[in-house]
Amino acid sequence: MSAQLKLYNTASRAVENFKPITPGKIGIYLCGATVQAPPHIGHIRSGVNFDILRRWLIATGNDVTFIRNVTDIDDKILHKAVHEEIEWWAVAQKYERAFTEAYRALNVLPPTYEPRATGHITQMITLMQILIDNGSAYAPGNGDVYLEVRRLKSYLTLSNQKLDDLQSADDADLTNKKDPRDFALWKSAKPGEPSWPTPWGDGRPGWHLECSAMAHAYLGETFDIHGGGLDLIFPHHENEIAQSESAGWGFAKIWMHNAWVTTSGEKMSKSLGNSLQVQEILKKVRGIELRWYLGGAHYRSMLEFSFESLEESAINFRRIEGFLKRAEGVLGSNPDAVISGAFADAMNDDLAVPTGLALISESLRLGNIALAANDKEGILQSAAEIRGALSILGCDPFDPIFAADSSTNTDILDGLISLALEQRAAARARKDFAAADAIRDQIAVLGVVLEDTPQGTRWSIS
RNA sequence: GGUCGGAUGGCCGAGAGGCGAGGCUCAGGACUGCAAAUCCUGCUACACGGGUUCAAAUCCCGUUCCGACCUCCA
């Protein structure tokens, strides 16, 4: 534990001290969505995990340039377009919006820049030209362009594999490839497919080329952190490294990978149907609660999803939220967020969010004790520290992005409920508990919960 | 076949040689007209077999089971 941020680097398989290339300025590239289906909670976990990293870097005084791409052209998008009988760009736009909406609902900060693959064809062509000129890549003449992996001095260092150990695809096309493991930088267009002109023929980008080209365009030849899901290590990130390093670029210093959300011990796949789409889950819990759940596990640990544990997590969050609201009531305003030393230590230790959660629980306990004793200083301290921690986790209930939940009718509602509360208070005063309980039961049916406290009766919507 | 990860109490989920993380559930208690909320107490776990060590959930060896990747998955 120290003020020094340590992060796990997949490339070294060790936790390392993190030193920005330029002190105070940090460049991050996160592999974003291939917009061919609505986001499920696994996709959004990645967004949340890296959003926590970003918020922590900002909170500790860094200027963070955060790039998260949108892959808006690929095989699956084209297939979907045929299936749905709409244009490929309509597919891409539709699902890009779905992702944007999911990110917003979970309070994932918009990236500094969010480049689309199709907007960077020029940069890709430039990169391919460099690779062909220096002999790393070849164009067999059919419109494809391949990277020649046998010629790379170091390849597969991120996944620690040997080229000869890889099982190559059975259907590898050796009429154009020199080696079955060579991968496509550029794919020639089949009839009816979208294409862009290049010196080697009309076609479209391979899967990996975009990220190398766009990371270079926005972050330069060498940048601090490259992130993505665990399943991108091979082939996607290996191939990004291969392309970028072959072009003479230093590329990413630290590679970070988030683990999956699993169901029944298995990685969530797109064939599971709709139930685990973000949109569906948000019918059961609020965005802030889903974020609390997804962000609560350590980013490198698998998160075994169940509706039971989601609900349990949401209950835990509501306790914290309840305390903050009560504290606000007593203090008259929200205390400014404060980052405690212990919380900072936890975050600096490779983003040990679970440790941070334990600290929040401790603050919560102390805060509730202070509340019972009307110890305003104690309330203030606990509330400030909890808000500080929640602000890093992106789960501050007072964040305006979540405040839209409460309606503008609150004042009217408050007035109406106060009428009922006055009646009940009068009944209680004359010890007519049957009448008092009847009032409580009646408004409970409407979804309004009452709590009697020494300071009077509070109400909330359940 | 190669590479990588996992198995922790009723459940979820941290930790990585020595002081029981934390949460949820459950049981009991305090407070309360009753509730609710809150607080207190209790439930002593690390897949299996060996080994190292004064000390192992943690390190080593072996075993079982589960999962992931191996060229268009977050």
Coordinates of C-alpha atoms (C1' of nucleotides) in Angstrom, one line a residue:
Chain A
M1 CA 0.0 0.0 0.0
S2 CA 1.3 3.4 -0.9
A3 CA 0.6 6.5 -2.9
Q4 CA 2.1 4.8 -5.9
L5 CA -0.4 3.3 -8.2
K6 CA 0.2 -0.3 -9.1
L7 CA -1.5 -2.0 -12.0
Y8 CA -1.4 -5.6 -13.2
N9 CA 0.2 -5.8 -16.6
T10 CA -0.9 -8.7 -18.7
A11 CA 2.3 -8.4 -20.7
S12 CA 4.6 -9.1 -17.7
R13 CA 2.0 -11.0 -15.7
A14 CA 2.9 -9.0 -12.7
V15 CA 1.6 -6.0 -10.7
E16 CA 3.9 -3.1 -11.7
N17 CA 4.4 0.5 -10.6
F18 CA 2.5 2.7 -13.0
K19 CA 4.5 5.7 -14.3
P20 CA 2.9 7.8 -17.1
I21 CA 5.1 8.4 -20.1
T22 CA 4.4 12.1 -19.5
P23 CA 3.8 12.9 -15.9
G24 CA 0.2 14.1 -15.3
K25 CA -1.0 13.0 -18.8
I26 CA -2.3 9.6 -19.4
G27 CA -3.4 8.0 -22.7
I28 CA -5.8 5.0 -22.6
Y29 CA -7.1 3.0 -25.4
L30 CA -10.0 0.7 -24.7
C31 CA -11.4 -1.8 -27.2
G32 CA -15.0 -0.9 -27.4
A33 CA -17.9 -2.6 -29.0
T34 CA -18.4 -4.2 -32.3
V35 CA -21.9 -2.9 -32.9
Q36 CA -23.7 -5.9 -34.2
A37 CA -26.1 -6.7 -31.2
P38 CA -27.4 -5.0 -28.1
P39 CA -25.0 -4.8 -25.2
H40 CA -25.1 -7.5 -22.5
I41 CA -23.8 -7.1 -19.0
G42 CA -20.5 -8.6 -19.9
H43 CA -19.8 -5.8 -22.4
I44 CA -20.8 -3.2 -20.0
R45 CA -18.7 -4.6 -17.2
S46 CA -15.7 -3.8 -19.3
G47 CA -16.9 -0.3 -19.7
V48 CA -17.5 0.1 -15.9
N49 CA -14.2 -1.4 -14.9
F50 CA -12.2 0.9 -17.1
D51 CA -14.4 3.8 -16.1
I52 CA -13.4 3.2 -12.5
L53 CA -9.7 3.2 -13.6
R54 CA -10.3 6.5 -15.5
R55 CA -12.1 8.2 -12.6
W56 CA -9.3 7.2 -10.2
L57 CA -6.6 8.5 -12.5
I58 CA -8.5 11.8 -12.9
A59 CA -9.1 12.0 -9.1
T60 CA -5.4 11.7 -8.5
G61 CA -4.7 14.7 -10.7
N62 CA -4.1 13.3 -14.1
D63 CA -5.3 14.6 -17.4
V64 CA -6.6 11.5 -19.1
T65 CA -7.2 11.0 -22.8
F66 CA -9.6 8.1 -23.0
I67 CA -10.2 6.5 -26.4
R68 CA -12.9 3.9 -26.8
N69 CA -13.5 2.8 -30.4
V70 CA -16.6 1.7 -32.2
T71 CA -16.1 -1.1 -34.7
D72 CA -18.8 -0.3 -37.2
I73 CA -17.8 -2.6 -40.0
D74 CA -17.3 -6.4 -39.7
D75 CA -18.6 -9.7 -40.9
K76 CA -21.3 -10.0 -38.3
I77 CA -22.6 -6.6 -39.0
L78 CA -22.9 -7.4 -42.7
H79 CA -24.6 -10.7 -41.9
K80 CA -27.0 -8.9 -39.6
A81 CA -27.8 -6.4 -42.3
V82 CA -28.8 -9.2 -44.7
H83 CA -30.8 -10.9 -41.9
E84 CA -32.7 -7.8 -40.9
E85 CA -33.0 -6.5 -44.4
I86 CA -31.5 -3.1 -43.6
E87 CA -28.3 -1.4 -44.6
W88 CA -25.2 -2.3 -42.8
W89 CA -24.7 1.2 -41.5
A90 CA -28.3 1.1 -40.1
V91 CA -27.3 -2.0 -38.1
A92 CA -24.1 -0.3 -36.8
Q93 CA -25.9 2.9 -35.9
K94 CA -28.8 1.1 -34.2
Y95 CA -26.5 -0.9 -31.9
E96 CA -24.0 1.9 -31.4
R97 CA -26.9 3.9 -29.9
A98 CA -27.9 1.0 -27.7
F99 CA -24.4 0.9 -26.3
T100 CA -24.3 4.6 -25.8
E101 CA -27.6 4.4 -23.9
A102 CA -26.3 1.5 -21.8
Y103 CA -23.1 3.4 -20.9
R104 CA -25.1 6.5 -20.0
A105 CA -27.5 4.5 -17.8
L106 CA -24.5 3.1 -15.9
N107 CA -22.8 6.4 -15.6
V108 CA -19.8 5.4 -17.7
L109 CA -18.2 8.7 -18.7
P110 CA -18.2 9.4 -22.5
P111 CA -14.7 8.8 -23.9
T112 CA -12.6 11.7 -24.8
Y113 CA -12.9 10.6 -28.4
E114 CA -15.0 7.7 -29.7
P115 CA -13.6 7.0 -33.2
R116 CA -15.4 4.7 -35.6
A117 CA -13.5 2.3 -37.8
T118 CA -15.1 3.5 -41.0
G119 CA -13.9 7.0 -40.3
H120 CA -10.3 6.0 -40.3
I121 CA -9.8 4.1 -43.5
T122 CA -7.1 6.6 -44.6
Q123 CA -5.1 6.0 -41.5
M124 CA -5.4 2.2 -42.1
I125 CA -4.2 2.5 -45.6
T126 CA -1.2 4.5 -44.4
L127 CA -0.4 1.9 -41.9
M128 CA -0.7 -0.9 -44.4
Q129 CA 1.6 1.0 -46.8
I130 CA 4.2 1.2 -44.1
L131 CA 3.9 -2.5 -43.4
I132 CA 4.1 -3.5 -47.0
D133 CA 7.0 -1.1 -47.7
N134 CA 9.1 -2.6 -44.8
G135 CA 8.3 -6.1 -45.8
S136 CA 6.1 -7.1 -42.8
A137 CA 2.9 -7.4 -44.9
Y138 CA 2.1 -8.5 -48.4
A139 CA -0.8 -8.1 -50.9
P140 CA -1.2 -11.4 -52.8
G141 CA -3.1 -9.5 -55.5
N142 CA -6.7 -10.5 -54.8
G143 CA -7.4 -7.4 -52.8
D144 CA -6.4 -8.9 -49.4
V145 CA -3.5 -7.7 -47.4
Y146 CA -1.9 -10.0 -44.8
L147 CA 0.6 -9.6 -42.1
E148 CA 3.4 -12.2 -42.4
V149 CA 3.7 -13.5 -38.9
R150 CA 6.7 -15.7 -39.6
R151 CA 8.8 -12.5 -40.2
L152 CA 8.0 -11.0 -36.9
K153 CA 10.9 -11.0 -34.4
S154 CA 8.6 -11.3 -31.4
Y155 CA 5.0 -12.5 -31.7
L156 CA 2.5 -13.9 -29.2
T157 CA 4.4 -12.4 -26.2
L158 CA 1.2 -11.2 -24.6
S159 CA -0.5 -14.6 -24.6
N160 CA 2.9 -16.4 -24.1
Q161 CA 2.3 -18.9 -26.9
K162 CA 4.5 -20.4 -29.6
L163 CA 3.5 -19.9 -33.1
D164 CA 4.0 -23.6 -33.9
D165 CA 1.7 -24.6 -31.1
L166 CA -1.3 -22.8 -32.4
Q167 CA -3.9 -24.9 -34.0
S168 CA -4.6 -23.3 -37.3
A169 CA -8.0 -23.1 -38.8
D170 CA -9.0 -26.1 -40.9
D171 CA -10.3 -23.8 -43.6
A172 CA -7.2 -21.6 -43.9
D173 CA -7.0 -20.4 -47.4
L174 CA -3.4 -21.0 -48.6
T175 CA -4.0 -19.9 -52.1
N176 CA -3.4 -16.4 -50.9
K177 CA -1.8 -16.7 -47.5
K178 CA 1.9 -17.6 -47.2
D179 CA 1.2 -19.2 -43.8
P180 CA -2.2 -20.2 -42.4
R181 CA -1.4 -18.1 -39.3
D182 CA -1.0 -14.9 -41.3
F183 CA -3.9 -12.6 -40.6
A184 CA -5.8 -10.2 -42.7
L185 CA -5.2 -6.5 -42.4
W186 CA -7.5 -5.9 -45.2
K187 CA -10.2 -8.0 -46.8
S188 CA -11.2 -7.8 -50.4
A189 CA -14.8 -7.0 -51.0
K190 CA -17.2 -9.7 -52.2
P191 CA -19.9 -8.6 -54.6
G192 CA -22.5 -6.5 -52.8
E193 CA -20.4 -5.8 -49.8
P194 CA -19.3 -2.3 -48.8
S195 CA -15.8 -1.4 -49.8
W196 CA -13.2 1.3 -49.8
P197 CA -10.6 1.8 -52.5
T198 CA -6.9 1.0 -51.7
P199 CA -3.8 0.6 -53.8
W200 CA -4.3 -3.1 -53.4
G201 CA -7.9 -3.3 -54.3
D202 CA -11.3 -2.5 -53.0
G203 CA -12.1 -3.9 -49.7
R204 CA -12.7 -3.4 -46.0
P205 CA -10.7 -3.5 -42.8
G206 CA -9.7 -6.6 -41.0
W207 CA -10.6 -6.8 -37.4
H208 CA -7.4 -5.7 -35.8
L209 CA -6.1 -2.9 -38.1
E210 CA -8.5 -0.3 -36.9
C211 CA -7.3 -0.3 -33.3
S212 CA -3.7 0.1 -34.3
A213 CA -4.6 2.9 -36.7
M214 CA -6.9 4.7 -34.3
A215 CA -4.7 4.4 -31.2
H216 CA -1.9 5.8 -33.3
A217 CA -4.1 8.7 -34.6
Y218 CA -5.3 9.8 -31.1
L219 CA -2.6 8.7 -28.7
G220 CA 0.6 8.6 -30.8
E221 CA 3.1 5.9 -31.4
T222 CA 3.5 5.0 -27.7
F223 CA 0.9 5.4 -25.0
D224 CA 0.2 4.3 -21.4
I225 CA -2.6 1.8 -21.2
H226 CA -4.4 -0.5 -23.5
G227 CA -7.4 -2.3 -22.2
G228 CA -10.1 -4.8 -23.2
G229 CA -11.7 -8.1 -22.2
L230 CA -9.7 -11.1 -21.5
D231 CA -10.8 -12.8 -24.7
L232 CA -9.1 -10.1 -26.7
I233 CA -5.6 -11.1 -25.7
F234 CA -5.4 -13.5 -28.5
P235 CA -5.7 -12.9 -31.4
H236 CA -6.9 -9.3 -31.3
H237 CA -4.3 -7.7 -29.0
E238 CA -1.4 -9.9 -30.2
N239 CA -2.2 -8.8 -33.7
E240 CA -2.5 -5.2 -32.8
I241 CA 1.0 -5.4 -31.2
A242 CA 2.3 -7.2 -34.3
Q243 CA 1.0 -4.5 -36.7
S244 CA 2.0 -1.6 -34.6
E245 CA 5.4 -2.8 -33.6
S246 CA 6.2 -3.8 -37.2
A247 CA 5.3 -0.2 -38.1
G248 CA 8.0 0.9 -35.7
W249 CA 5.6 2.2 -33.0
G250 CA 6.2 1.5 -29.3
F251 CA 2.5 1.0 -28.7
A252 CA 1.0 0.3 -25.3
K253 CA 3.1 0.2 -22.1
I254 CA 0.6 -1.6 -20.0
W255 CA -2.0 -4.1 -21.0
M256 CA -5.1 -4.5 -18.8
H257 CA -7.8 -7.1 -19.2
N258 CA -11.1 -7.4 -17.4
A259 CA -12.5 -10.8 -16.6
W260 CA -15.9 -12.0 -17.7
V261 CA -19.3 -12.0 -16.3
T262 CA -20.2 -15.7 -16.2
T263 CA -23.4 -17.7 -15.9
S264 CA -23.2 -21.2 -14.4
G265 CA -19.5 -21.0 -14.5
E266 CA -19.4 -20.3 -18.2
K267 CA -18.5 -17.2 -20.2
M268 CA -21.5 -15.3 -21.3
S269 CA -22.0 -15.6 -25.0
K270 CA -24.2 -13.9 -27.4
S271 CA -26.3 -17.0 -27.9
L272 CA -27.9 -16.7 -24.5
G273 CA -30.8 -14.7 -25.6
N274 CA -32.1 -11.5 -24.4
S275 CA -32.3 -11.9 -20.6
L276 CA -28.8 -10.6 -19.9
Q277 CA -29.0 -7.6 -22.1
V278 CA -28.4 -4.4 -20.2
Q279 CA -31.8 -3.1 -21.2
E280 CA -33.5 -6.2 -19.7
I281 CA -31.6 -6.1 -16.4
L282 CA -32.5 -2.4 -16.1
K283 CA -36.1 -3.4 -15.8
K284 CA -35.2 -5.1 -12.5
V285 CA -32.7 -2.7 -10.9
R286 CA -31.7 0.8 -11.4
G287 CA -28.6 1.7 -13.5
I288 CA -26.7 2.8 -10.4
E289 CA -27.4 -0.6 -8.7
L290 CA -26.3 -2.6 -11.8
R291 CA -23.1 -0.5 -11.8
W292 CA -22.6 -1.2 -8.1
Y293 CA -22.9 -4.9 -8.8
L294 CA -20.7 -5.0 -11.9
G295 CA -18.1 -2.8 -10.5
G296 CA -18.0 -4.4 -7.1
A297 CA -16.0 -7.5 -8.0
H298 CA -12.3 -7.1 -8.7
Y299 CA -11.9 -6.4 -12.4
R300 CA -9.6 -9.4 -12.9
S301 CA -12.0 -11.8 -11.2
M302 CA -14.8 -13.6 -12.9
L303 CA -18.2 -12.4 -11.8
E304 CA -20.7 -15.2 -11.5
F305 CA -24.0 -13.6 -12.4
S306 CA -27.3 -14.4 -10.9
F307 CA -30.4 -12.4 -10.3
E308 CA -30.2 -13.3 -6.6
S309 CA -26.7 -11.9 -6.1
L310 CA -27.7 -8.8 -8.2
E311 CA -30.7 -8.2 -5.9
E312 CA -28.5 -8.8 -2.8
S313 CA -26.0 -6.3 -4.1
A314 CA -28.7 -3.8 -4.8
I315 CA -30.1 -4.2 -1.2
N316 CA -26.6 -3.4 0.1
F317 CA -26.4 -0.3 -2.0
R318 CA -29.7 0.9 -0.9
R319 CA -28.5 0.8 2.7
I320 CA -25.7 3.1 1.8
E321 CA -27.9 5.4 -0.2
G322 CA -30.4 5.5 2.7
F323 CA -27.6 6.6 5.1
L324 CA -26.5 9.4 2.7
K325 CA -30.1 10.7 2.4
R326 CA -30.6 10.6 6.1
A327 CA -27.2 12.3 6.6
E328 CA -28.2 15.0 4.1
G329 CA -31.4 15.5 6.0
V330 CA -29.6 16.0 9.3
L331 CA -26.7 18.1 7.9
G332 CA -28.9 20.2 5.7
S333 CA -26.7 19.6 2.7
N334 CA -24.4 17.1 1.1
P335 CA -20.9 17.0 2.4
D336 CA -18.1 17.4 -0.1
A337 CA -16.6 14.1 -1.2
V338 CA -13.4 13.1 0.6
I339 CA -11.1 10.3 -0.4
S340 CA -9.8 8.6 2.7
G341 CA -6.2 7.4 2.8
A342 CA -7.3 3.8 3.2
F343 CA -9.5 4.0 0.2
A344 CA -6.7 5.6 -1.8
D345 CA -4.4 2.8 -0.8
A346 CA -7.0 0.2 -1.9
M347 CA -7.4 1.9 -5.3
N348 CA -3.7 2.2 -5.8
D349 CA -3.3 -1.5 -5.2
D350 CA -4.4 -2.5 -8.7
L351 CA -7.9 -1.1 -8.2
A352 CA -8.8 -3.2 -5.1
V353 CA -12.5 -2.2 -5.3
P354 CA -13.6 -5.1 -2.9
T355 CA -11.3 -3.7 -0.2
G356 CA -12.8 -0.3 -0.9
L357 CA -16.3 -1.8 -0.5
A358 CA -15.3 -3.1 2.9
L359 CA -14.1 0.4 3.9
I360 CA -17.5 1.8 2.8
S361 CA -19.3 -0.7 5.0
E362 CA -17.2 0.3 8.0
S363 CA -17.9 4.0 7.3
L364 CA -21.5 3.2 7.0
R365 CA -21.6 1.5 10.3
L366 CA -19.8 4.4 12.0
G367 CA -22.1 6.8 10.2
N368 CA -25.2 5.1 11.4
I369 CA -23.9 5.1 14.9
A370 CA -23.2 8.8 14.6
L371 CA -26.6 9.4 13.2
A372 CA -28.2 7.7 16.2
A373 CA -26.2 9.8 18.5
N374 CA -26.8 13.0 16.5
D375 CA -23.0 13.4 16.3
K376 CA -22.9 15.8 13.3
E377 CA -19.1 15.7 13.0
G378 CA -19.2 11.9 12.8
I379 CA -22.1 12.0 10.3
L380 CA -20.2 14.5 8.2
Q381 CA -17.0 12.4 8.2
S382 CA -18.7 9.2 7.3
A383 CA -20.9 10.7 4.6
A384 CA -18.0 12.6 3.1
E385 CA -15.8 9.5 2.9
I386 CA -18.6 7.3 1.5
R387 CA -19.4 9.9 -1.1
G388 CA -15.7 10.1 -2.0
A389 CA -15.5 6.4 -2.5
L390 CA -18.8 6.3 -4.5
S391 CA -17.6 9.1 -6.7
I392 CA -14.7 6.9 -7.8
L393 CA -16.9 3.9 -8.3
G394 CA -19.3 6.1 -10.3
C395 CA -22.1 5.3 -7.9
D396 CA -22.8 8.6 -6.1
P397 CA -26.5 8.7 -5.8
F398 CA -26.4 12.5 -5.9
D399 CA -24.6 12.5 -9.3
P400 CA -26.9 14.5 -11.6
I401 CA -26.9 11.6 -14.1
F402 CA -28.8 9.5 -11.6
A403 CA -30.9 12.3 -10.1
A404 CA -33.3 12.2 -13.1
D405 CA -34.9 9.2 -11.3
S406 CA -36.7 11.5 -8.9
S407 CA -39.6 13.4 -10.4
T408 CA -40.3 17.0 -10.3
N409 CA -43.5 16.2 -8.5
T410 CA -41.7 15.5 -5.2
D411 CA -42.9 18.7 -3.6
I412 CA -46.5 18.0 -4.4
L413 CA -46.1 14.4 -3.2
D414 CA -44.4 15.6 0.0
G415 CA -47.3 17.9 0.7
L416 CA -49.9 15.2 0.2
I417 CA -48.1 12.6 2.2
S418 CA -47.6 15.1 5.0
L419 CA -51.4 15.4 5.3
A420 CA -51.6 11.7 6.0
L421 CA -48.6 11.8 8.3
E422 CA -50.3 14.5 10.4
Q423 CA -53.4 12.4 10.7
R424 CA -51.3 9.4 11.8
A425 CA -49.3 11.5 14.3
A426 CA -52.5 12.7 15.8
A427 CA -53.8 9.1 16.1
R428 CA -50.5 8.0 17.7
A429 CA -50.7 10.9 20.1
R430 CA -54.0 9.8 21.4
K431 CA -52.7 6.2 21.4
D432 CA -55.2 5.1 18.8
F433 CA -52.7 2.7 17.2
A434 CA -55.3 0.9 15.1
A435 CA -56.0 4.1 13.3
A436 CA -52.3 5.0 13.0
D437 CA -51.5 1.6 11.5
A438 CA -54.4 1.7 9.2
I439 CA -53.0 4.9 7.7
R440 CA -49.5 3.4 7.4
D441 CA -51.0 0.3 5.7
Q442 CA -53.0 2.3 3.3
I443 CA -50.1 4.4 2.0
A444 CA -47.9 1.3 2.0
V445 CA -50.2 -0.2 -0.6
L446 CA -49.3 2.8 -2.8
G447 CA -45.7 2.1 -2.4
V448 CA -44.8 4.6 0.3
V449 CA -42.9 3.3 3.2
L450 CA -42.9 5.1 6.6
E451 CA -40.2 5.0 9.2
D452 CA -40.7 6.6 12.7
T453 CA -37.6 8.2 14.0
P454 CA -36.9 10.4 17.0
Q455 CA -36.9 13.4 14.6
G456 CA -40.3 12.5 13.3
T457 CA -41.7 10.2 10.6
R458 CA -39.8 9.8 7.3
W459 CA -41.3 8.5 4.1
S460 CA -39.8 7.0 1.0
I461 CA -40.9 5.3 -2.1
S462 CA -40.2 1.6 -2.0
Chain B
rG1 C1' -1.9 -30.9 -28.3
rG2 C1' -0.4 -25.6 -26.6
rU3 C1' -1.4 -21.3 -23.4
rC4 C1' -4.0 -19.1 -19.3
rG5 C1' -7.3 -18.9 -15.2
rG6 C1' -10.3 -20.9 -11.3
rA7 C1' -12.3 -24.3 -6.8
rU8 C1' -12.9 -20.1 0.1
rG9 C1' -18.7 -20.8 5.2
rG10 C1' -26.1 -21.4 3.7
rC11 C1' -25.1 -17.8 -0.6
rC12 C1' -22.0 -13.8 -2.9
rG13 C1' -17.1 -12.3 -2.6
rA14 C1' -11.8 -10.5 -0.8
rG15 C1' -7.1 -12.0 0.9
rA16 C1' -1.9 -14.6 -0.9
rG17 C1' 3.0 -17.5 5.0
rG18 C1' 1.3 -15.8 11.5
rC19 C1' -3.7 -11.0 13.7
rG20 C1' -11.5 -14.3 11.5
rA21 C1' -12.1 -8.6 4.8
rG22 C1' -16.8 -7.2 3.7
rG23 C1' -21.9 -8.1 2.2
rC24 C1' -26.5 -11.0 2.0
rU25 C1' -29.4 -14.7 4.5
rC26 C1' -30.5 -17.0 9.1
rA27 C1' -30.9 -17.0 14.8
rG28 C1' -30.8 -14.2 19.3
rG29 C1' -30.6 -9.3 21.7
rA30 C1' -31.1 -3.6 22.2
rC31 C1' -34.3 0.3 20.5
rU32 C1' -39.8 0.8 19.2
rG33 C1' -47.0 1.2 21.0
rC34 C1' -46.2 -2.2 16.8
rA35 C1' -43.3 -1.9 12.5
rA36 C1' -39.3 -0.1 9.7
rA37 C1' -34.5 1.7 10.0
rU38 C1' -30.2 1.2 13.0
rC39 C1' -26.8 -1.0 16.4
rC40 C1' -24.8 -5.5 19.2
rU41 C1' -24.0 -10.9 19.4
rG42 C1' -23.8 -15.6 17.1
rC43 C1' -23.0 -19.1 12.4
rU44 C1' -14.6 -20.2 12.7
rA45 C1' -14.6 -21.5 5.8
rC46 C1' -10.5 -22.1 2.1
rA47 C1' -11.4 -29.0 -3.7
rC48 C1' -8.2 -33.6 -2.4
rG49 C1' -3.4 -36.1 -1.0
rG50 C1' 1.5 -35.4 0.3
rG51 C1' 5.6 -32.0 1.5
rU52 C1' 8.5 -27.3 3.2
rU53 C1' 8.1 -24.3 7.8
rC54 C1' 8.1 -22.7 14.6
rA55 C1' 3.6 -21.4 11.6
rA56 C1' 0.2 -22.9 5.1
rA57 C1' -6.3 -20.9 2.6
rU58 C1' -1.6 -18.6 1.0
rC59 C1' 4.7 -21.7 -0.9
rC60 C1' 6.3 -26.7 -3.4
rC61 C1' 4.9 -31.6 -5.6
rG62 C1' 1.0 -34.6 -7.2
rU63 C1' -4.5 -35.5 -8.1
rU64 C1' -9.6 -34.3 -9.2
rC65 C1' -13.1 -31.1 -11.1
rC66 C1' -14.6 -26.5 -13.7
rG67 C1' -13.7 -22.7 -17.2
rA68 C1' -11.3 -19.6 -21.2
rC69 C1' -8.3 -18.8 -25.7
rC70 C1' -5.8 -21.2 -30.0
rU71 C1' -7.0 -15.8 -36.1
rC72 C1' -13.2 -11.3 -36.9
rC73 C1' -15.8 -12.5 -28.6
rA74 C1' -15.9 -7.6 -23.5

